[in-house]
CSV table of C-alpha atoms (C1' of nucleotides) in Angstrom, one decimal:
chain,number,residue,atom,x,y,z
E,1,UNK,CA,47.2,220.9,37.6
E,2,UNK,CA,43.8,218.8,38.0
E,3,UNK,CA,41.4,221.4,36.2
E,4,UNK,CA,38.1,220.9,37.7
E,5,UNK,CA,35.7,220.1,34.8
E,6,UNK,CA,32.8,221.8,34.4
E,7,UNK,CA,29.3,220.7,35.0
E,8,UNK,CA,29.3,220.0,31.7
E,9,UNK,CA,31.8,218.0,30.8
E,10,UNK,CA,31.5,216.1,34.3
E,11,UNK,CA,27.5,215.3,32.8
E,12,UNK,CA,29.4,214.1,29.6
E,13,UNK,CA,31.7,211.7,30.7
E,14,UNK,CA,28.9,210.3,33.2
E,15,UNK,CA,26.8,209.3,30.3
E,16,UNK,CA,29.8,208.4,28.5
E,17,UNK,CA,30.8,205.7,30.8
E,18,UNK,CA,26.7,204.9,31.2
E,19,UNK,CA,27.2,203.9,27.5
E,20,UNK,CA,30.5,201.5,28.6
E,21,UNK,CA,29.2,199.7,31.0
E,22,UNK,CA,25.8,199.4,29.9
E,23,UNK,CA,27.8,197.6,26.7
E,24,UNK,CA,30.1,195.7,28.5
E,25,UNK,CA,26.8,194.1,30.3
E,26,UNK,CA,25.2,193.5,27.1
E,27,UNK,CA,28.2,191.6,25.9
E,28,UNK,CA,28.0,189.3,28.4
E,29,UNK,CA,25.5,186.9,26.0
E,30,UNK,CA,26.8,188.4,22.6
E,31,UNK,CA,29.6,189.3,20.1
E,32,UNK,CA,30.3,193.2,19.9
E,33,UNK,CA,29.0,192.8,15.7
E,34,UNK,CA,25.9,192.2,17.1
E,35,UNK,CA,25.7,194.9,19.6
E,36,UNK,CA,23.1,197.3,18.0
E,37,UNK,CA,23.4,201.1,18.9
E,38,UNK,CA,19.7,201.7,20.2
E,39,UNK,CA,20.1,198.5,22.3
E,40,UNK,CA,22.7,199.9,24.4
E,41,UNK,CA,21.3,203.6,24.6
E,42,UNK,CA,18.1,202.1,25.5
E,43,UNK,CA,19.7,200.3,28.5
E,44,UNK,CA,21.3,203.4,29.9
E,45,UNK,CA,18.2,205.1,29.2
E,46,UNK,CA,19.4,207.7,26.8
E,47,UNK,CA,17.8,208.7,23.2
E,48,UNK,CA,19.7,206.9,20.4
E,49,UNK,CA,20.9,209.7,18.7
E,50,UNK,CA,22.6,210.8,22.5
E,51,UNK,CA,24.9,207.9,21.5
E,52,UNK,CA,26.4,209.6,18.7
E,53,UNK,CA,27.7,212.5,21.1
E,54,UNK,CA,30.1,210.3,22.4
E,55,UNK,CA,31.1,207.7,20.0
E,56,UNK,CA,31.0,207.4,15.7
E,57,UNK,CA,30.4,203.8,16.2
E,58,UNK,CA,29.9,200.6,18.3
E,59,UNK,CA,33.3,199.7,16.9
E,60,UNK,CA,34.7,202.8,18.2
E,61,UNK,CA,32.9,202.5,21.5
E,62,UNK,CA,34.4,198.9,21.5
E,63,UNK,CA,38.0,200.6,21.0
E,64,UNK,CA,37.3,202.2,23.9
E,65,UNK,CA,36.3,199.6,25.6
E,66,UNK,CA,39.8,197.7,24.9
E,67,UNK,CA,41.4,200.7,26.3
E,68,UNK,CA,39.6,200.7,29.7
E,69,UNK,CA,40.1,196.6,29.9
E,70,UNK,CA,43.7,196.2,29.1
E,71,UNK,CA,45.2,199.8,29.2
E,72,UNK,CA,45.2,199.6,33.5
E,73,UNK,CA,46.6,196.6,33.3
E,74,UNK,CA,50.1,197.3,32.4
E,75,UNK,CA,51.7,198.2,36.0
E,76,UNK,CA,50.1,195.3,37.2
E,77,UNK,CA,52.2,193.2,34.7
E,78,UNK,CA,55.4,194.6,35.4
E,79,UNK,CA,55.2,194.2,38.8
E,80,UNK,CA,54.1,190.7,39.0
E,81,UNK,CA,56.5,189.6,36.4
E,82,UNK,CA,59.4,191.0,38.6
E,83,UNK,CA,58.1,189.6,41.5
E,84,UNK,CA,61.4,188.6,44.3
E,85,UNK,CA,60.0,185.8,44.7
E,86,UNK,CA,62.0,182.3,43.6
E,87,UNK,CA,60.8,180.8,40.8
E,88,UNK,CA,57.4,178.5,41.8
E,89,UNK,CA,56.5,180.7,44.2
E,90,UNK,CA,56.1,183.4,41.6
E,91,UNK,CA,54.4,181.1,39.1
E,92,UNK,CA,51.8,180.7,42.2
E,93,UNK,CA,51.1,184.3,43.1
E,94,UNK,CA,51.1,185.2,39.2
E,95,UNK,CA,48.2,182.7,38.5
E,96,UNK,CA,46.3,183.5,41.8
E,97,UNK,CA,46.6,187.3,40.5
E,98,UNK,CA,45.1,186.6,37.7
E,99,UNK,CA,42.3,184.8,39.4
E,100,UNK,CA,41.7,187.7,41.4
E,101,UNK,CA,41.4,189.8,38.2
E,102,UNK,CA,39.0,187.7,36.5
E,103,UNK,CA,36.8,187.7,39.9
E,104,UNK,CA,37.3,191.2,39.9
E,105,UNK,CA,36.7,192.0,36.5
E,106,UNK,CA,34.8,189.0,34.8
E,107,UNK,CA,33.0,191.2,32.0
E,108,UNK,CA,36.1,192.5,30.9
E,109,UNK,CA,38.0,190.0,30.3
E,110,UNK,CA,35.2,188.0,28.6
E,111,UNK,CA,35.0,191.0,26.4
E,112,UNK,CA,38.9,190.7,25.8
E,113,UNK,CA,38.9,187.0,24.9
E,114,UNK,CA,35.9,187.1,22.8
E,115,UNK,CA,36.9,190.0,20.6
E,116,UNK,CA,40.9,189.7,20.1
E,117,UNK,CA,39.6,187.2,17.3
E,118,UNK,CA,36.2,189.0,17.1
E,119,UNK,CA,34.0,190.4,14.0
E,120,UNK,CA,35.3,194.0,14.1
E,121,UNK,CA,38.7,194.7,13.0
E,122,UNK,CA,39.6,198.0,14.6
E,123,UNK,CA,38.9,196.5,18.4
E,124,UNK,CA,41.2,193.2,17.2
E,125,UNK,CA,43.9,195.9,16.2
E,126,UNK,CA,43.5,197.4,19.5
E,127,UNK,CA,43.8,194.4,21.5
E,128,UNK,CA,46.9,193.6,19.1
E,129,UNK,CA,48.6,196.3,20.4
E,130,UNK,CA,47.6,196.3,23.9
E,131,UNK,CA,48.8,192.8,24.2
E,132,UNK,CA,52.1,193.5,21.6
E,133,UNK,CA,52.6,196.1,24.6
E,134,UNK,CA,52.3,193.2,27.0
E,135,UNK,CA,54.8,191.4,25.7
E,136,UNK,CA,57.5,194.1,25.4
E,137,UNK,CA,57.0,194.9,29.1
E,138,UNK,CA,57.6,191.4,30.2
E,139,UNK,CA,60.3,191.1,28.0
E,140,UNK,CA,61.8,194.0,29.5
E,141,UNK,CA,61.1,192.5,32.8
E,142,UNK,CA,62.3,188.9,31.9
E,143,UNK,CA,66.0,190.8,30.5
E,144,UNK,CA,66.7,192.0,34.3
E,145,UNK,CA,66.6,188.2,35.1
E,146,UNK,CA,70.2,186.8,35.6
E,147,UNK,CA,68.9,183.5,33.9
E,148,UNK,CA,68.3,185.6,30.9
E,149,UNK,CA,71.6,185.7,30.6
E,150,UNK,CA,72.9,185.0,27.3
E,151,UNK,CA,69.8,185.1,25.1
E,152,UNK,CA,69.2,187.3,22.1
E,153,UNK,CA,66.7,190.0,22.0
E,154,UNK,CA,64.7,187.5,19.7
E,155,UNK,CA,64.3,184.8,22.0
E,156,UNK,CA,63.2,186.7,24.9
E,157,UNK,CA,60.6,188.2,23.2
E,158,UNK,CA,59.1,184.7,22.4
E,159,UNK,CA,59.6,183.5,25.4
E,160,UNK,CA,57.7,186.8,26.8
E,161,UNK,CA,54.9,186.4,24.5
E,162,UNK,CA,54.5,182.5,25.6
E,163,UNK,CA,54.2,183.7,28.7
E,164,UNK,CA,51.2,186.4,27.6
E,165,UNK,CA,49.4,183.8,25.7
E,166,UNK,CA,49.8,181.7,29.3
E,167,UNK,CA,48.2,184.5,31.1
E,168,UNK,CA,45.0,184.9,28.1
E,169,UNK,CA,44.5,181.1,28.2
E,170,UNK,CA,44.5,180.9,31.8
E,171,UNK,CA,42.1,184.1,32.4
E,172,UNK,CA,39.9,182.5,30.2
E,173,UNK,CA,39.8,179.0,32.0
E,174,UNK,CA,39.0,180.7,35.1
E,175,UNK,CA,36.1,182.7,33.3
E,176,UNK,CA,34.5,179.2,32.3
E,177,UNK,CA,34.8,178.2,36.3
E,178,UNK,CA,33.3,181.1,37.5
E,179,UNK,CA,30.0,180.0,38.1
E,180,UNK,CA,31.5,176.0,38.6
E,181,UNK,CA,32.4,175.2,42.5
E,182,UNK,CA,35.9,176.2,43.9
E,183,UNK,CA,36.8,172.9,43.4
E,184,UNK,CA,36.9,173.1,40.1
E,185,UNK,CA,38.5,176.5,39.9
E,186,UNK,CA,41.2,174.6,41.9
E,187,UNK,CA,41.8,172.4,39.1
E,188,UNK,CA,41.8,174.7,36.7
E,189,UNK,CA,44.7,176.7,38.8
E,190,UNK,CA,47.0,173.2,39.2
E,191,UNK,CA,46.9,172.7,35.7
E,192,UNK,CA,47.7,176.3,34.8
E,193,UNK,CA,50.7,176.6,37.2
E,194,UNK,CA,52.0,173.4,36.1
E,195,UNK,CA,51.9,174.7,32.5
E,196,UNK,CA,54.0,177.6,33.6
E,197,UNK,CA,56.3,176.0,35.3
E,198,UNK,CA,57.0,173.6,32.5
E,199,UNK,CA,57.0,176.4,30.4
E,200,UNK,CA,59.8,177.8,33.1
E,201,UNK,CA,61.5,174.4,32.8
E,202,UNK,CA,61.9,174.9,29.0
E,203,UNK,CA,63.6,177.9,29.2
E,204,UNK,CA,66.3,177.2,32.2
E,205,UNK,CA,67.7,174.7,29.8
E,206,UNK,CA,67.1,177.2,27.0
E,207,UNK,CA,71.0,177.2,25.9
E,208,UNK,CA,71.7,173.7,26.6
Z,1,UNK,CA,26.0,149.9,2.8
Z,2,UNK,CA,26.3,152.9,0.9
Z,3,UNK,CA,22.8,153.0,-0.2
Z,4,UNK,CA,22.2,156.0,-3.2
Z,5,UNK,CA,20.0,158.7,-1.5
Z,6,UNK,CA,17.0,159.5,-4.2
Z,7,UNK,CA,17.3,162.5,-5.9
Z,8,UNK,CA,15.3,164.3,-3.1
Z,9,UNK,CA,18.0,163.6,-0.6
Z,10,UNK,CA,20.8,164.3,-2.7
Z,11,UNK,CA,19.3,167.8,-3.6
Z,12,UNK,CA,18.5,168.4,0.1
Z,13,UNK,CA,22.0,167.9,1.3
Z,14,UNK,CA,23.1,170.3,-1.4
Z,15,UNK,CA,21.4,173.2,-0.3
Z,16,UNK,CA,22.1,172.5,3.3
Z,17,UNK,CA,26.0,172.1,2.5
Z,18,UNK,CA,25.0,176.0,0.2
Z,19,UNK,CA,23.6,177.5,3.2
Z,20,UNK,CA,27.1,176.1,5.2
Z,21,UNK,CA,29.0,177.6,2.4
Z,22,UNK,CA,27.4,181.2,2.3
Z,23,UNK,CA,27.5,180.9,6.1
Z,24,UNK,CA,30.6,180.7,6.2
Z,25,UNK,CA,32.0,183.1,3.5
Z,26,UNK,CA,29.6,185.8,5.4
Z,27,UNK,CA,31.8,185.1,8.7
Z,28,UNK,CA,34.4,186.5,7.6
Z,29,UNK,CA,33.9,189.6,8.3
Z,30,UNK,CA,31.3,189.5,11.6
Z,31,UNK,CA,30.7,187.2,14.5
Z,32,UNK,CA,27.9,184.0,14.2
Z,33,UNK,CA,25.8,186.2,17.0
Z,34,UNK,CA,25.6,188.7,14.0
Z,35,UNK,CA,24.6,186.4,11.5
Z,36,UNK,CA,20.6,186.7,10.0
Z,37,UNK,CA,19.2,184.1,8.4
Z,38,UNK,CA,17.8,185.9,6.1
Z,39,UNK,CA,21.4,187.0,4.9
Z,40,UNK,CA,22.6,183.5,5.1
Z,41,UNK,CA,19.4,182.5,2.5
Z,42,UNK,CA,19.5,185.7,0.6
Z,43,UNK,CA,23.6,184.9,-0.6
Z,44,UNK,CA,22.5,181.3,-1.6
Z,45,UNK,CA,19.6,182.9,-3.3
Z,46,UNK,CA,16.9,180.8,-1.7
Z,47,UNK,CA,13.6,181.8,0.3
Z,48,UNK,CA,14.4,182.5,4.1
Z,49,UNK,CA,11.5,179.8,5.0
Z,50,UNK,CA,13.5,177.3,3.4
Z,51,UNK,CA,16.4,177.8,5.9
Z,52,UNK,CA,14.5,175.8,8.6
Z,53,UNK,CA,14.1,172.8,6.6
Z,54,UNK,CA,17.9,172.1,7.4
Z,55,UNK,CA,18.3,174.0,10.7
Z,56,UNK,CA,16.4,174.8,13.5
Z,57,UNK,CA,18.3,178.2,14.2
Z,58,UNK,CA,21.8,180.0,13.5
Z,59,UNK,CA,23.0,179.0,16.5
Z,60,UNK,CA,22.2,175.4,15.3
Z,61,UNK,CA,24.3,175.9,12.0
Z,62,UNK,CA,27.0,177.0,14.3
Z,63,UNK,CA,27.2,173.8,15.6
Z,64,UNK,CA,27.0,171.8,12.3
Z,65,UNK,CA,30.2,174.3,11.1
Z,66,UNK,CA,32.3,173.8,14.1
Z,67,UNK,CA,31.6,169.7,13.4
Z,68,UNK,CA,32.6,170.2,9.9
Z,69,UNK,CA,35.9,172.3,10.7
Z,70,UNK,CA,36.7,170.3,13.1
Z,71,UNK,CA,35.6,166.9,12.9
Z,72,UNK,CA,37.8,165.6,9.8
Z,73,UNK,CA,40.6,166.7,11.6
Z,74,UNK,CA,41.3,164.1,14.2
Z,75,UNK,CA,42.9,161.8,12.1
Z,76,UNK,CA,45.5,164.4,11.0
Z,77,UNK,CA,46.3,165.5,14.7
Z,78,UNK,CA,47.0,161.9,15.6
Z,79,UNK,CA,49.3,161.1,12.7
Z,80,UNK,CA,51.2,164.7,13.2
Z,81,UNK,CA,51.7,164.1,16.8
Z,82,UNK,CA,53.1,160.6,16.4
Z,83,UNK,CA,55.7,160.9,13.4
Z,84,UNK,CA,58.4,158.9,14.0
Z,85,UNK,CA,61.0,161.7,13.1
Z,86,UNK,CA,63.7,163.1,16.0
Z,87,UNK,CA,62.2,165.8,18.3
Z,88,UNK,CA,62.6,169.2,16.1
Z,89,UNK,CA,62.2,167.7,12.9
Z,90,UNK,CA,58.6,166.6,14.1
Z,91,UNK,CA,58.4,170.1,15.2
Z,92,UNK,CA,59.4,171.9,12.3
Z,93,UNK,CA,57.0,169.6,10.5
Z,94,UNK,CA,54.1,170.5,12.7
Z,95,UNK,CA,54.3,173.8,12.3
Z,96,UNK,CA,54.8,173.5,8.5
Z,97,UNK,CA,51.4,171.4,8.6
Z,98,UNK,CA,49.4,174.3,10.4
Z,99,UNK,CA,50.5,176.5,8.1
Z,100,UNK,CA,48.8,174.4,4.9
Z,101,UNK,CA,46.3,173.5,6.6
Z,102,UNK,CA,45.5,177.8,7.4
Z,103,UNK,CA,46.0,178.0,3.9
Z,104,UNK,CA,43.6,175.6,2.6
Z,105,UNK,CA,41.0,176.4,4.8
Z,106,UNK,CA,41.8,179.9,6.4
Z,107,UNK,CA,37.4,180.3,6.6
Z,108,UNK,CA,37.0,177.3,8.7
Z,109,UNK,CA,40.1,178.2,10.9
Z,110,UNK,CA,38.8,181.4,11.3
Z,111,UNK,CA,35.8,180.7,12.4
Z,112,UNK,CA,37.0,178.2,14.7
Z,113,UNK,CA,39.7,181.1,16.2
Z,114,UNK,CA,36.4,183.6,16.2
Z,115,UNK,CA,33.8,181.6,18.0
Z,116,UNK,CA,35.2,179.8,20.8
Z,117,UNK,CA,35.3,182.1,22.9
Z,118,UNK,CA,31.9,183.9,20.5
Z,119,UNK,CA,28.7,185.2,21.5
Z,120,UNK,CA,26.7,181.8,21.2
Z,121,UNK,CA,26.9,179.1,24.1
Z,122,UNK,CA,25.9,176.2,22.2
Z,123,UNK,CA,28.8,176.7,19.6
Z,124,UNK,CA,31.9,177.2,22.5
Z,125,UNK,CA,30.5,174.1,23.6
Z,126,UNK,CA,30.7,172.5,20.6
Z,127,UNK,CA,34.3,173.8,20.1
Z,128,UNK,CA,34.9,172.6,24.0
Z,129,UNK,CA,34.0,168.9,23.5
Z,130,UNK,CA,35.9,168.9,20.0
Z,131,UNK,CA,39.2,170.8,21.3
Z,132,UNK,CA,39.1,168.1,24.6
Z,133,UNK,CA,39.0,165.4,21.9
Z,134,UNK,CA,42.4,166.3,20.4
Z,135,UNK,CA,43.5,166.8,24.3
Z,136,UNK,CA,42.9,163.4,24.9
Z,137,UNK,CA,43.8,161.9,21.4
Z,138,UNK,CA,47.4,163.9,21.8
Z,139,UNK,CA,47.6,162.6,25.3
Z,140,UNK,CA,47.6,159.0,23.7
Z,141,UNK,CA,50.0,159.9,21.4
Z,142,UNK,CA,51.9,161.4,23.9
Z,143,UNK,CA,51.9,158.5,25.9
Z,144,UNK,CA,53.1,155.9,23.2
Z,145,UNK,CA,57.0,157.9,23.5
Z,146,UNK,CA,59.1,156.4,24.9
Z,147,UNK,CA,59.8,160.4,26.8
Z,148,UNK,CA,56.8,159.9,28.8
Z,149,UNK,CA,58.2,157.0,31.0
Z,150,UNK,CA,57.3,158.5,34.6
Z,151,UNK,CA,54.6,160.2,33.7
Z,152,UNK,CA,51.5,160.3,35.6
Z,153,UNK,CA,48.0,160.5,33.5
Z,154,UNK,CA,47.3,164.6,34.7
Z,155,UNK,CA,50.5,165.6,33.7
Z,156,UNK,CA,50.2,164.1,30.6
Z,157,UNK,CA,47.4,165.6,29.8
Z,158,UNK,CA,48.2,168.9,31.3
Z,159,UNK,CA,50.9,168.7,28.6
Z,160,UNK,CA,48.6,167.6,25.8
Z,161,UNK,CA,46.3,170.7,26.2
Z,162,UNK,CA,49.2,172.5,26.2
Z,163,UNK,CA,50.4,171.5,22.8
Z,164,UNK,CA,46.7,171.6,21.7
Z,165,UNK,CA,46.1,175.5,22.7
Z,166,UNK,CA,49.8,176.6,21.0
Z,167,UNK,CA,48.8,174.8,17.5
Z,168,UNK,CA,45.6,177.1,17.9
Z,169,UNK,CA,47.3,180.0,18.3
Z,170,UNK,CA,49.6,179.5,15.8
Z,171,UNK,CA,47.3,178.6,13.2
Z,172,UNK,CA,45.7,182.1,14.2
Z,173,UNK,CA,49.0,184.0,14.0
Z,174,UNK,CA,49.5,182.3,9.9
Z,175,UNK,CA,45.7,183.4,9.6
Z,176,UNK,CA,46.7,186.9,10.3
Z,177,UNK,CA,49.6,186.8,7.8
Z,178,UNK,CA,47.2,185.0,5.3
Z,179,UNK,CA,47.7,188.6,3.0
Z,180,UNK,CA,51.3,189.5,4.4
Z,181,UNK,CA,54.6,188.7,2.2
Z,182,UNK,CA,56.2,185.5,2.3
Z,183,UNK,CA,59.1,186.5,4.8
Z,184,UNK,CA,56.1,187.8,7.5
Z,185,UNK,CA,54.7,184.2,7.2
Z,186,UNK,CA,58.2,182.8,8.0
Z,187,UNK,CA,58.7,185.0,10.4
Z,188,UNK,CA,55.3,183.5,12.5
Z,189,UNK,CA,56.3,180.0,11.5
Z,190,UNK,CA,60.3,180.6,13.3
Z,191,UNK,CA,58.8,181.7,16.6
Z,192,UNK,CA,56.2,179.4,16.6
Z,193,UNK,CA,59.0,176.6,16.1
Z,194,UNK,CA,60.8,178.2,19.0
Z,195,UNK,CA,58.0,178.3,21.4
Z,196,UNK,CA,57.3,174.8,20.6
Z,197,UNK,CA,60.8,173.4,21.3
Z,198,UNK,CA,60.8,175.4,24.0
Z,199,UNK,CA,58.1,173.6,25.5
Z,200,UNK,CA,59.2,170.2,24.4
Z,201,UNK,CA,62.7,171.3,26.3
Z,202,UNK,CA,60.7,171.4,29.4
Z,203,UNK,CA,58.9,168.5,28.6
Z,204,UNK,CA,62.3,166.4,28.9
Z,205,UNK,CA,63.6,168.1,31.9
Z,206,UNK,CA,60.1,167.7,33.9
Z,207,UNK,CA,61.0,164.6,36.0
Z,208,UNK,CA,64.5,166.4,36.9
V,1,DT,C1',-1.3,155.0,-11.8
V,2,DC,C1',-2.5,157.4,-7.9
V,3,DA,C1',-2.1,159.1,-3.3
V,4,DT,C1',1.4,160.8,-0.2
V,5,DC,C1',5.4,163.3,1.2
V,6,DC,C1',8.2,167.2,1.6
V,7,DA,C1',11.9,170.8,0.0
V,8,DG,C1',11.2,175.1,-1.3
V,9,DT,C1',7.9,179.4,-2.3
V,10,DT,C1',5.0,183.3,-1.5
V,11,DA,C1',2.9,186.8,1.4
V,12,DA,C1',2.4,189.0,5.4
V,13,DC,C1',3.3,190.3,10.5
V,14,DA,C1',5.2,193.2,14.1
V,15,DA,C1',9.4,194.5,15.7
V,16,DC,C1',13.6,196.2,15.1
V,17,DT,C1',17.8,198.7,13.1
V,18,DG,C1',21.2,203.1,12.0
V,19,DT,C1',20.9,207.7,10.6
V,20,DT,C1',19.2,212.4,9.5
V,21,DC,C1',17.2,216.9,10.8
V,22,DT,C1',15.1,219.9,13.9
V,23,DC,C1',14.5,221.4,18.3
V,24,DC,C1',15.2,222.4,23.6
V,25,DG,C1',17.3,223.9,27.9
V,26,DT,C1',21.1,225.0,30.3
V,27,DA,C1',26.2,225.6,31.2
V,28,DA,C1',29.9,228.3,29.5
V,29,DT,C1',31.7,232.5,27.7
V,30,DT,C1',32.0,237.3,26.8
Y,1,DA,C1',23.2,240.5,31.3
Y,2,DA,C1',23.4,238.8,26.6
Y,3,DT,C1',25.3,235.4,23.5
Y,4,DT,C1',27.1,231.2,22.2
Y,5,DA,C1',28.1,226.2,22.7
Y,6,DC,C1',26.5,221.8,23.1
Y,7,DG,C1',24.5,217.4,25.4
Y,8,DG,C1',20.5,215.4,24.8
Y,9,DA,C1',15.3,214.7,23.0
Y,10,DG,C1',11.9,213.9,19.5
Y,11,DA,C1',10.1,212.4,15.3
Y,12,DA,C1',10.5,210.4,11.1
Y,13,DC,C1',13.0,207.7,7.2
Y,14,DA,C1',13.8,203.4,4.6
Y,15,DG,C1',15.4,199.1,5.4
Y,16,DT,C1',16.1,195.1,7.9
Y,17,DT,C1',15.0,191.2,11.0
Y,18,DG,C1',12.8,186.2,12.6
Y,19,DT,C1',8.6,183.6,12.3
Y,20,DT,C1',3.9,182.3,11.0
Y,21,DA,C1',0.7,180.2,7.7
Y,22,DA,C1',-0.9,178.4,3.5
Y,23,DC,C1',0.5,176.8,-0.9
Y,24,DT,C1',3.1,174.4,-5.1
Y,25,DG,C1',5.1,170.9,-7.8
Y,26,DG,C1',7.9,167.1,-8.4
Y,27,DA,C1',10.0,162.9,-6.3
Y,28,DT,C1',8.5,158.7,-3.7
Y,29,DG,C1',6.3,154.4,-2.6
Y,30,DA,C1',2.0,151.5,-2.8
DNA sequence: TCATCCAGTTAACAACTGTTCTCCGTAATT
DNA sequence: AATTACGGAGAACAGTTGTTAACTGGATGA
């Protein structure tokens, strides 16, 4: 099934993902509205007009970008959602996941947070939907729950999209800690956990 | 005390509350970190020299917008927080504030939304110091119900923030809806309403 | 009334931007 | 082996940018 590309088209998506990640590290000090073409071709060390090979615009190459940052992101969701694990324990492991992630992948997530409310509207419609996908998948995962018993399809989607919003916030704290010591990160971690446990509080008394 | 600034001062200030203005009509549609000066100058139909008679760069402009968005609005968290109605009446209220205030000032609200997590340092740490302000002025609020008997100072705030970061993202949900129909806009507001009950639910059962 | 101050102007600078058109060399196809 | 397809290079375009220096004219204060 795997065609082997050709020489070609293996050269192609090389310099494709040149382009990427060269962006992605010039985002690091600036909004993707600033982001000028030559300056990112010029990082990769590629002519300008190469850029135009691969992408019609830095908003499209920003699309692109949303895709690589959240669209890998959805098994990992699912799976930490329906963790076994009783309630604060999950809570625990879900906020030290996303810890990880952020280590893992500071520049994306920067990217992600600073353009969901960002300058150029096709990446915020892109991160919409990536994050509207979010929040059907845990809703999906939350409806297995016996303690979603009795709720309406309404509720749990709110209550799914809290959670989402949680996880954005939170990845976000930790990006500000990232060059702070671990003691701070710490704190950061207890006060997130302790938000989604509340959070966790609310709704087991939901139906009260 | 309020001594009449000369004509020279008064005409200063004008210009420097003009180049705000433009500034901020021109953010609608691009990040700060995109911004020129000269554009900023150019829609208030002024030389570009003149620009650094009131600020020493963009990024300094920044600041002086985020203190202006939101600065004035301390005394409105404080009296929203502490209304003396029953719990989801003072929610529903809340909400119903947000919502007015997104519509009488959907720029500055925006640009708050776009830039604190933006491409310009000095501005996220304006937004930082302002949005721990209403952390700690909500946390005194807070404090005053009787509902917070038992509660240590970290919790307190923990639960502050919390309120603080889900009026931010509603007020970026109505902004969003700014140009939807009516029933869109009342959609946002129900969920909101839910999420924020929800929490408060989990705010009473904490000590449990 | 006269000297000072200062918000705003004018002109010029080197450096940068996105985009077009033309060309080159090589992989892919026949 | 001959032809086509195509990723990338090169040069040039008109327009933009931030910042500088020197200047103007009216309000200010002695």
């Amino acid at each position: 099934m795997s065609h082997t590309l050709g020489i070609r088209q293996a050269q192609k998506q090389k310099t494709r993902q040149s382009l990427l990640d060269a962006a992605l590290g010039l985002l690091e000090g600036q909004s993707l509205s600033s982001l000028g073409l030559r300056e990112v071709t010029r990082a990769v060390g590629v002519a300008p007009t190469a850029f135009y090979r691969h992408f019609r615009s830095i908003a499209d190459l920003g699309v692109a970008l949303v895709e690589e940052a959240l669209g890998s992101l959805h098994p990992m969701i699912r799976t930490t959602v329906s963790t076994a694990d009783n309630g604060n324990q999950r809570i625990t492991r879900a906020i030290e996941l996303i810890a990880r992630h952020v280590e893992g992948y500071p520049a994306h997530v920067r990217f992600i947070a600073r353009e969901r409310h960002g300058g150029v509207e096709p990446v915020r419609e892109a991160i919409r939907d990536q994050l509207a996908r979010f929040g059907e998948e845990v809703k999906a995962e939350l409806a297995k729950d016996p303690e979603s018993a009795g709720w309406n399809d309404d509720d749990l989607l709110m209550l799914a999209n809290l959670y989402v919003d949680q996880m954005l916030i939170t990845a976000s704290l930790f990006l500000e800690t990232l060059q702070a010591p671990e003691e701070e990160r710490e704190r950061v971690a207890q006060v997130a956990e302790r938000q989604m446990r509340l959070i966790s509080i609310g709704r087991r008394h939901w139906l009260d």
